[in-house]
PDB file of C-alpha atoms in Angstrom:
ATOM      1  CA  UNK A  23       0.000   0.000   0.000  1.00 45.00           C
ATOM      2  CA  UNK A  24       1.313   3.404  -0.984  1.00 47.00           C
ATOM      3  CA  UNK A  25       2.012   5.370   2.202  1.00 45.00           C
ATOM      4  CA  UNK A  26       1.640   8.847   0.678  1.00 43.00           C
ATOM      5  CA  UNK A  27       0.117  11.586   2.833  1.00 44.00           C
ATOM      6  CA  UNK A  28      -3.134  11.468   0.883  1.00 42.00           C
ATOM      7  CA  UNK A  29      -3.649   7.842   1.921  1.00 41.00           C
ATOM      8  CA  UNK A  30      -3.673   8.759   5.570  1.00 46.00           C
ATOM      9  CA  UNK A  31      -7.139   9.376   7.049  1.00 44.00           C
ATOM     10  CA  UNK A  32      -6.316  12.899   8.222  1.00 56.00           C
ATOM     11  CA  UNK A  33      -5.753  14.043   4.627  1.00 56.00           C
ATOM     12  CA  UNK A  34      -8.329  14.875   2.001  1.00 52.00           C
ATOM     13  CA  UNK A  35      -7.715  15.823  -1.618  1.00 51.00           C
ATOM     14  CA  UNK A  36      -7.914  19.579  -2.173  1.00 48.00           C
ATOM     15  CA  UNK A  37     -11.217  20.585  -3.695  1.00 45.00           C
ATOM     16  CA  UNK A  38     -11.583  22.835  -6.691  1.00 45.00           C
ATOM     17  CA  UNK A  39     -11.749  26.561  -5.909  1.00 46.00           C
ATOM     18  CA  UNK A  40     -15.296  27.806  -5.327  1.00 50.00           C
ATOM     19  CA  UNK A  41     -16.096  31.253  -6.646  1.00 50.00           C
ATOM     20  CA  UNK A  42     -17.852  33.482  -4.123  1.00 57.00           C
ATOM     21  CA  UNK A  43     -19.359  36.855  -4.880  1.00 64.00           C
ATOM     22  CA  UNK A  44     -17.810  39.476  -2.606  1.00 70.00           C
ATOM     23  CA  UNK A  45     -21.206  41.040  -1.985  1.00 74.00           C
ATOM     24  CA  UNK A  46     -22.428  37.723  -0.549  1.00 82.00           C
ATOM     25  CA  UNK A  47     -19.740  37.690   2.140  1.00 93.00           C
ATOM     26  CA  UNK A  48     -20.432  38.993   5.656  1.00 93.00           C
ATOM     27  CA  UNK A  49     -18.876  42.318   6.603  1.00 94.00           C
ATOM     28  CA  UNK A  50     -16.277  42.089   9.355  1.00 94.00           C
ATOM     29  CA  UNK A  51     -17.633  44.006  12.378  1.00 91.00           C
ATOM     30  CA  UNK A  52     -14.360  45.744  13.329  1.00 91.00           C
ATOM     31  CA  UNK A  53     -13.165  48.794  11.405  1.00 85.00           C
ATOM     32  CA  UNK A  54      -9.749  48.749   9.741  1.00 86.00           C
ATOM     33  CA  UNK A  55      -8.777  51.854  11.706  1.00 83.00           C
ATOM     34  CA  UNK A  56      -9.531  50.193  15.047  1.00 79.00           C
ATOM     35  CA  UNK A  57      -6.396  49.680  17.095  1.00 74.00           C
ATOM     36  CA  UNK A  58      -5.822  47.839  20.327  1.00 74.00           C
ATOM     37  CA  UNK A  59      -2.685  49.600  21.518  1.00 68.00           C
ATOM     38  CA  UNK A  60      -0.913  47.662  24.229  1.00 64.00           C
ATOM     39  CA  UNK A  61      -2.989  44.592  23.348  1.00 61.00           C
ATOM     40  CA  UNK A  62      -0.437  42.153  24.780  1.00 65.00           C
ATOM     41  CA  UNK A  63      -3.063  40.042  26.555  1.00 68.00           C
ATOM     42  CA  UNK A  64      -5.646  37.881  24.769  1.00 73.00           C
ATOM     43  CA  UNK A  65      -8.506  36.207  26.573  1.00 76.00           C
ATOM     44  CA  UNK A  66      -8.344  32.469  25.940  1.00 80.00           C
ATOM     45  CA  UNK A  67     -11.084  30.023  26.934  1.00 80.00           C
ATOM     46  CA  UNK A  68      -9.033  26.913  27.588  1.00 84.00           C
ATOM     47  CA  UNK A  69     -12.140  24.786  28.300  1.00 87.00           C
ATOM     48  CA  UNK A  70     -13.560  25.616  24.883  1.00 88.00           C
ATOM     49  CA  UNK A  71     -10.235  24.841  23.252  1.00 89.00           C
ATOM     50  CA  UNK A  72      -9.721  21.532  25.069  1.00 90.00           C
ATOM     51  CA  UNK A  73     -13.196  20.365  24.053  1.00 89.00           C
ATOM     52  CA  UNK A  74     -13.039  21.618  20.479  1.00 90.00           C
ATOM     53  CA  UNK A  75     -12.973  19.365  17.434  1.00 92.00           C
ATOM     54  CA  UNK A  76      -9.683  20.958  16.415  1.00 93.00           C
ATOM     55  CA  UNK A  77      -7.960  19.990  19.659  1.00 93.00           C
ATOM     56  CA  UNK A  78      -9.560  16.541  19.919  1.00 94.00           C
ATOM     57  CA  UNK A  79      -9.008  15.354  16.345  1.00 94.00           C
ATOM     58  CA  UNK A  80      -6.197  17.367  14.724  1.00 95.00           C
ATOM     59  CA  UNK A  81      -2.531  16.446  14.836  1.00 95.00           C
ATOM     60  CA  UNK A  82      -0.233  18.366  17.157  1.00 96.00           C
ATOM     61  CA  UNK A  83       1.348  20.023  14.131  1.00 96.00           C
ATOM     62  CA  UNK A  84      -2.028  21.345  12.995  1.00 97.00           C
ATOM     63  CA  UNK A  85      -2.960  22.416  16.518  1.00 96.00           C
ATOM     64  CA  UNK A  86       0.280  24.376  16.908  1.00 96.00           C
ATOM     65  CA  UNK A  87      -0.307  26.274  13.659  1.00 97.00           C
ATOM     66  CA  UNK A  88      -3.962  26.905  14.528  1.00 96.00           C
ATOM     67  CA  UNK A  89      -3.103  28.379  17.935  1.00 95.00           C
ATOM     68  CA  UNK A  90      -0.388  30.575  16.449  1.00 96.00           C
ATOM     69  CA  UNK A  91      -2.852  31.862  13.856  1.00 97.00           C
ATOM     70  CA  UNK A  92      -5.322  32.749  16.626  1.00 94.00           C
ATOM     71  CA  UNK A  93      -2.676  34.919  18.271  1.00 92.00           C
ATOM     72  CA  UNK A  94      -1.131  36.265  15.059  1.00 95.00           C
ATOM     73  CA  UNK A  95      -4.542  37.579  14.000  1.00 94.00           C
ATOM     74  CA  UNK A  96      -4.487  39.937  16.997  1.00 91.00           C
ATOM     75  CA  UNK A  97      -1.722  41.929  15.266  1.00 91.00           C
ATOM     76  CA  UNK A  98      -3.335  42.064  11.837  1.00 93.00           C
ATOM     77  CA  UNK A  99      -5.399  44.795  10.180  1.00 92.00           C
ATOM     78  CA  UNK A 100      -8.263  44.680  10.866  1.00 94.00           C
ATOM     79  CA  UNK A 101      -7.448  43.159  14.236  1.00 92.00           C
ATOM     80  CA  UNK A 102      -8.696  39.569  14.520  1.00 93.00           C
ATOM     81  CA  UNK A 103      -8.440  38.711  10.809  1.00 96.00           C
ATOM     82  CA  UNK A 104      -5.967  36.839   8.611  1.00 97.00           C
ATOM     83  CA  UNK A 105      -4.899  37.370   5.006  1.00 96.00           C
ATOM     84  CA  UNK A 106      -6.470  34.943   2.546  1.00 96.00           C
ATOM     85  CA  UNK A 107      -3.078  34.147   1.057  1.00 96.00           C
ATOM     86  CA  UNK A 108      -1.182  30.877   1.565  1.00 97.00           C
ATOM     87  CA  UNK A 109       2.242  32.425   0.980  1.00 97.00           C
ATOM     88  CA  UNK A 110       1.706  35.149   3.597  1.00 97.00           C
ATOM     89  CA  UNK A 111       0.204  32.710   6.102  1.00 98.00           C
ATOM     90  CA  UNK A 112       3.214  30.421   5.712  1.00 97.00           C
ATOM     91  CA  UNK A 113       5.557  33.357   6.311  1.00 97.00           C
ATOM     92  CA  UNK A 114       3.588  34.428   9.384  1.00 97.00           C
ATOM     93  CA  UNK A 115       3.925  30.904  10.762  1.00 97.00           C
ATOM     94  CA  UNK A 116       7.588  30.746   9.672  1.00 97.00           C
ATOM     95  CA  UNK A 117       7.125  27.441   7.913  1.00 97.00           C
ATOM     96  CA  UNK A 118       7.793  26.310   4.372  1.00 97.00           C
ATOM     97  CA  UNK A 119       5.004  27.008   1.897  1.00 97.00           C
ATOM     98  CA  UNK A 120       4.944  23.361   0.809  1.00 97.00           C
ATOM     99  CA  UNK A 121       4.433  22.245   4.409  1.00 97.00           C
ATOM    100  CA  UNK A 122       1.639  24.784   4.878  1.00 97.00           C
ATOM    101  CA  UNK A 123      -0.135  23.583   1.778  1.00 97.00           C
ATOM    102  CA  UNK A 124       0.233  20.011   3.002  1.00 97.00           C
ATOM    103  CA  UNK A 125      -1.295  20.961   6.382  1.00 97.00           C
ATOM    104  CA  UNK A 126      -4.217  22.579   4.593  1.00 96.00           C
ATOM    105  CA  UNK A 127      -5.105  19.259   2.939  1.00 95.00           C
ATOM    106  CA  UNK A 128      -5.831  17.694   6.323  1.00 94.00           C
ATOM    107  CA  UNK A 129      -9.452  16.919   7.158  1.00 93.00           C
ATOM    108  CA  UNK A 130      -9.054  19.191  10.200  1.00 95.00           C
ATOM    109  CA  UNK A 131      -6.556  21.829   9.156  1.00 97.00           C
ATOM    110  CA  UNK A 132      -5.088  24.968  10.806  1.00 97.00           C
ATOM    111  CA  UNK A 133      -7.802  27.153   9.252  1.00 97.00           C
ATOM    112  CA  UNK A 134     -10.601  25.077  10.776  1.00 96.00           C
ATOM    113  CA  UNK A 135     -13.452  27.473  11.593  1.00 95.00           C
ATOM    114  CA  UNK A 136     -12.057  30.386   9.555  1.00 97.00           C
ATOM    115  CA  UNK A 137     -14.150  31.776   6.713  1.00 96.00           C
ATOM    116  CA  UNK A 138     -14.045  34.617   4.217  1.00 96.00           C
ATOM    117  CA  UNK A 139     -15.348  38.070   5.058  1.00 96.00           C
ATOM    118  CA  UNK A 140     -15.289  41.549   3.632  1.00 94.00           C
ATOM    119  CA  UNK A 141     -12.986  44.158   5.157  1.00 94.00           C
ATOM    120  CA  UNK A 142     -13.638  47.242   3.078  1.00 89.00           C
ATOM    121  CA  UNK A 143     -12.492  46.364  -0.435  1.00 89.00           C
ATOM    122  CA  UNK A 144     -10.404  43.400   0.765  1.00 93.00           C
ATOM    123  CA  UNK A 145     -11.384  39.763   1.292  1.00 95.00           C
ATOM    124  CA  UNK A 146      -9.884  38.342   4.462  1.00 97.00           C
ATOM    125  CA  UNK A 147     -10.465  35.465   6.874  1.00 97.00           C
ATOM    126  CA  UNK A 148     -12.259  35.668  10.187  1.00 97.00           C
ATOM    127  CA  UNK A 149     -13.116  33.211  12.969  1.00 96.00           C
ATOM    128  CA  UNK A 150     -16.231  33.564  15.188  1.00 94.00           C
ATOM    129  CA  UNK A 151     -14.356  32.906  18.434  1.00 93.00           C
ATOM    130  CA  UNK A 152     -11.489  35.238  17.529  1.00 93.00           C
ATOM    131  CA  UNK A 153     -14.004  37.942  16.579  1.00 93.00           C
ATOM    132  CA  UNK A 154     -15.734  37.436  19.928  1.00 91.00           C
ATOM    133  CA  UNK A 155     -12.410  37.920  21.720  1.00 89.00           C
ATOM    134  CA  UNK A 156     -11.644  41.106  19.755  1.00 89.00           C
ATOM    135  CA  UNK A 157     -15.058  42.657  20.393  1.00 89.00           C
ATOM    136  CA  UNK A 158     -14.716  41.824  24.087  1.00 85.00           C
ATOM    137  CA  UNK A 159     -11.284  43.500  24.207  1.00 83.00           C
ATOM    138  CA  UNK A 160     -12.666  46.638  22.525  1.00 84.00           C
ATOM    139  CA  UNK A 161     -15.621  46.767  24.937  1.00 82.00           C
ATOM    140  CA  UNK A 162     -13.294  46.361  27.926  1.00 80.00           C
ATOM    141  CA  UNK A 163     -10.998  49.112  26.658  1.00 71.00           C
ATOM    142  CA  UNK A 164     -13.926  51.513  26.190  1.00 72.00           C
ATOM    143  CA  UNK A 165     -15.248  50.709  29.674  1.00 74.00           C
ATOM    144  CA  UNK A 166     -11.767  51.303  31.115  1.00 68.00           C
ATOM    145  CA  UNK A 167     -11.444  54.646  29.306  1.00 67.00           C
ATOM    146  CA  UNK A 168     -14.873  55.732  30.542  1.00 73.00           C
ATOM    147  CA  UNK A 169     -13.971  54.739  34.089  1.00 65.00           C
ATOM    148  CA  UNK A 170     -10.657  56.629  33.921  1.00 60.00           C
ATOM    149  CA  UNK A 171     -12.429  59.704  32.548  1.00 63.00           C
ATOM    150  CA  UNK A 172     -15.012  59.608  35.336  1.00 63.00           C
ATOM    151  CA  UNK A 173     -12.262  59.253  37.949  1.00 63.00           C
ATOM    152  CA  UNK A 174     -10.397  62.225  36.464  1.00 67.00           C
ATOM    153  CA  UNK A 175     -13.544  64.376  36.615  1.00 65.00           C
ATOM    154  CA  UNK A 176     -14.191  63.322  40.206  1.00 63.00           C
ATOM    155  CA  UNK A 177     -10.629  64.184  41.279  1.00 70.00           C
ATOM    156  CA  UNK A 178     -10.788  67.553  39.518  1.00 69.00           C
ATOM    157  CA  UNK A 179     -14.079  68.497  41.195  1.00 68.00           C
ATOM    158  CA  UNK A 180     -12.736  67.366  44.569  1.00 72.00           C
ATOM    159  CA  UNK A 181      -9.680  69.628  44.218  1.00 71.00           C
ATOM    160  CA  UNK A 182     -11.833  72.581  43.166  1.00 70.00           C
ATOM    161  CA  UNK A 183     -14.157  72.092  46.120  1.00 70.00           C
ATOM    162  CA  UNK A 184     -11.192  72.001  48.478  1.00 69.00           C
ATOM    163  CA  UNK A 185      -9.787  75.206  46.977  1.00 69.00           C
ATOM    164  CA  UNK A 186     -13.143  77.015  47.056  1.00 65.00           C
ATOM    165  CA  UNK A 187     -13.693  75.786  50.593  1.00 67.00           C
ATOM    166  CA  UNK A 188     -10.411  77.475  51.513  1.00 67.00           C
ATOM    167  CA  UNK A 189     -11.850  80.741  50.156  1.00 63.00           C
ATOM    168  CA  UNK A 190     -14.775  80.433  52.510  1.00 66.00           C
ATOM    169  CA  UNK A 191     -17.447  79.125  50.141  1.00 68.00           C
ATOM    170  CA  UNK A 192     -20.490  77.841  51.945  1.00 67.00           C
ATOM    171  CA  UNK A 193     -21.512  74.205  51.902  1.00 68.00           C
ATOM    172  CA  UNK A 194     -24.430  75.195  49.663  1.00 69.00           C
ATOM    173  CA  UNK A 195     -22.049  76.613  47.054  1.00 64.00           C
ATOM    174  CA  UNK A 196     -19.716  73.642  47.268  1.00 64.00           C
ATOM    175  CA  UNK A 197     -22.674  71.296  46.770  1.00 70.00           C
ATOM    176  CA  UNK A 198     -23.654  73.111  43.568  1.00 66.00           C
ATOM    177  CA  UNK A 199     -22.277  70.751  40.902  1.00 65.00           C
ATOM    178  CA  UNK A 200     -23.269  73.106  38.074  1.00 63.00           C
ATOM    179  CA  UNK A 201     -21.102  75.903  39.461  1.00 59.00           C
ATOM    180  CA  UNK A 202     -18.178  73.634  40.289  1.00 62.00           C
ATOM    181  CA  UNK A 203     -18.256  71.922  36.887  1.00 61.00           C
ATOM    182  CA  UNK A 204     -17.991  75.300  35.127  1.00 60.00           C
ATOM    183  CA  UNK A 205     -14.555  75.869  36.603  1.00 57.00           C
ATOM    184  CA  UNK A 206     -11.768  74.973  34.099  1.00 53.00           C
ATOM    185  CA  UNK A 207      -8.811  72.670  34.874  1.00 51.00           C
ATOM    186  CA  UNK A 208      -6.736  75.763  35.679  1.00 50.00           C
ATOM    187  CA  UNK A 209      -8.902  76.110  38.765  1.00 45.00           C
ATOM    188  CA  UNK A 210      -9.106  79.410  40.615  1.00 47.00           C
ATOM    189  CA  UNK A 211      -7.487  81.453  37.847  1.00 48.00           C
ATOM    190  CA  UNK A 212     -10.886  81.307  36.133  1.00 50.00           C
ATOM    191  CA  UNK A 213     -12.429  84.786  36.389  1.00 53.00           C
ATOM    192  CA  UNK A 214     -15.965  83.863  37.643  1.00 55.00           C
ATOM    193  CA  UNK A 215     -14.514  81.597  40.321  1.00 53.00           C
ATOM    194  CA  UNK A 216     -11.960  84.250  41.270  1.00 54.00           C
ATOM    195  CA  UNK A 217     -14.665  86.896  41.492  1.00 58.00           C
ATOM    196  CA  UNK A 218     -16.737  84.536  43.638  1.00 56.00           C
ATOM    197  CA  UNK A 219     -13.833  84.189  46.082  1.00 56.00           C
ATOM    198  CA  UNK A 220     -13.263  87.955  46.122  1.00 59.00           C
ATOM    199  CA  UNK A 221     -16.931  88.570  46.801  1.00 59.00           C
ATOM    200  CA  UNK A 222     -16.942  86.067  49.650  1.00 56.00           C
ATOM    201  CA  UNK A 223     -13.892  87.710  51.251  1.00 57.00           C
ATOM    202  CA  UNK A 224     -15.443  91.169  50.872  1.00 63.00           C
ATOM    203  CA  UNK A 225     -18.684  90.051  52.512  1.00 59.00           C
ATOM    204  CA  UNK A 226     -16.765  88.502  55.407  1.00 57.00           C
ATOM    205  CA  UNK A 227     -14.889  91.776  55.853  1.00 57.00           C
ATOM    206  CA  UNK A 228     -18.130  93.760  55.764  1.00 59.00           C
ATOM    207  CA  UNK A 229     -19.637  91.544  58.446  1.00 60.00           C
ATOM    208  CA  UNK A 230     -16.535  91.882  60.601  1.00 58.00           C
ATOM    209  CA  UNK A 231     -16.245  95.678  60.151  1.00 56.00           C
ATOM    210  CA  UNK A 232     -19.756  97.127  59.625  1.00 56.00           C
ATOM    211  CA  UNK A 233     -18.463 100.715  59.547  1.00 54.00           C
ATOM    212  CA  UNK A 234     -16.476  99.923  56.418  1.00 51.00           C
ATOM    213  CA  UNK A 235     -19.539  99.082  54.428  1.00 51.00           C
ATOM    214  CA  UNK A 236     -19.892 101.172  51.265  1.00 49.00           C
ATOM    215  CA  UNK A 237     -22.756 103.637  50.947  1.00 44.00           C
ATOM    216  CA  UNK A 238     -25.822 102.325  49.165  1.00 43.00           C
TER     217      UNK A 238
END
């Protein structure tokens, strides 16, 4: 019996190319301009992986390439996609093109679960789980930015209240969020706030020295 790779059960003959209209392909949900700066961490559901068909039935060689492609896609544009080009994929994996093409003939191959999608005017590959991970990372980043912005506003208002309290502002004034929020980051150099402090000091002086009150 001829022991060529195609005789082994994990190989299947390559099928003829199937033409697909670009307009029929789904649009990738992440914009090309989207960036995940500092995206050095990728959420990985190990339970899903360990129970997947790819892990349970593919060779270790295929599994290694598949995992590397999952992580390599995080650095592509758009993030979470892969080029639909065997030569580029082989270079990304740092393996010989002939070996890559051989791996792609396996019944379960490194691109198991990947499918074509539209990214602007380009056709690329996407994977539902990888896309889920990317969208989760974007959502987490936006939530983190919102939280940081809210903390910055809170700290700024706290400092302004402390400064205005030092000028003698009443608790009623300090509790007025509308007034406090109108003060710029430069704080008490802002004319309305400065005038407010001057007015408060003048009124305290008038109460302390009634004879110095101006004529009506």
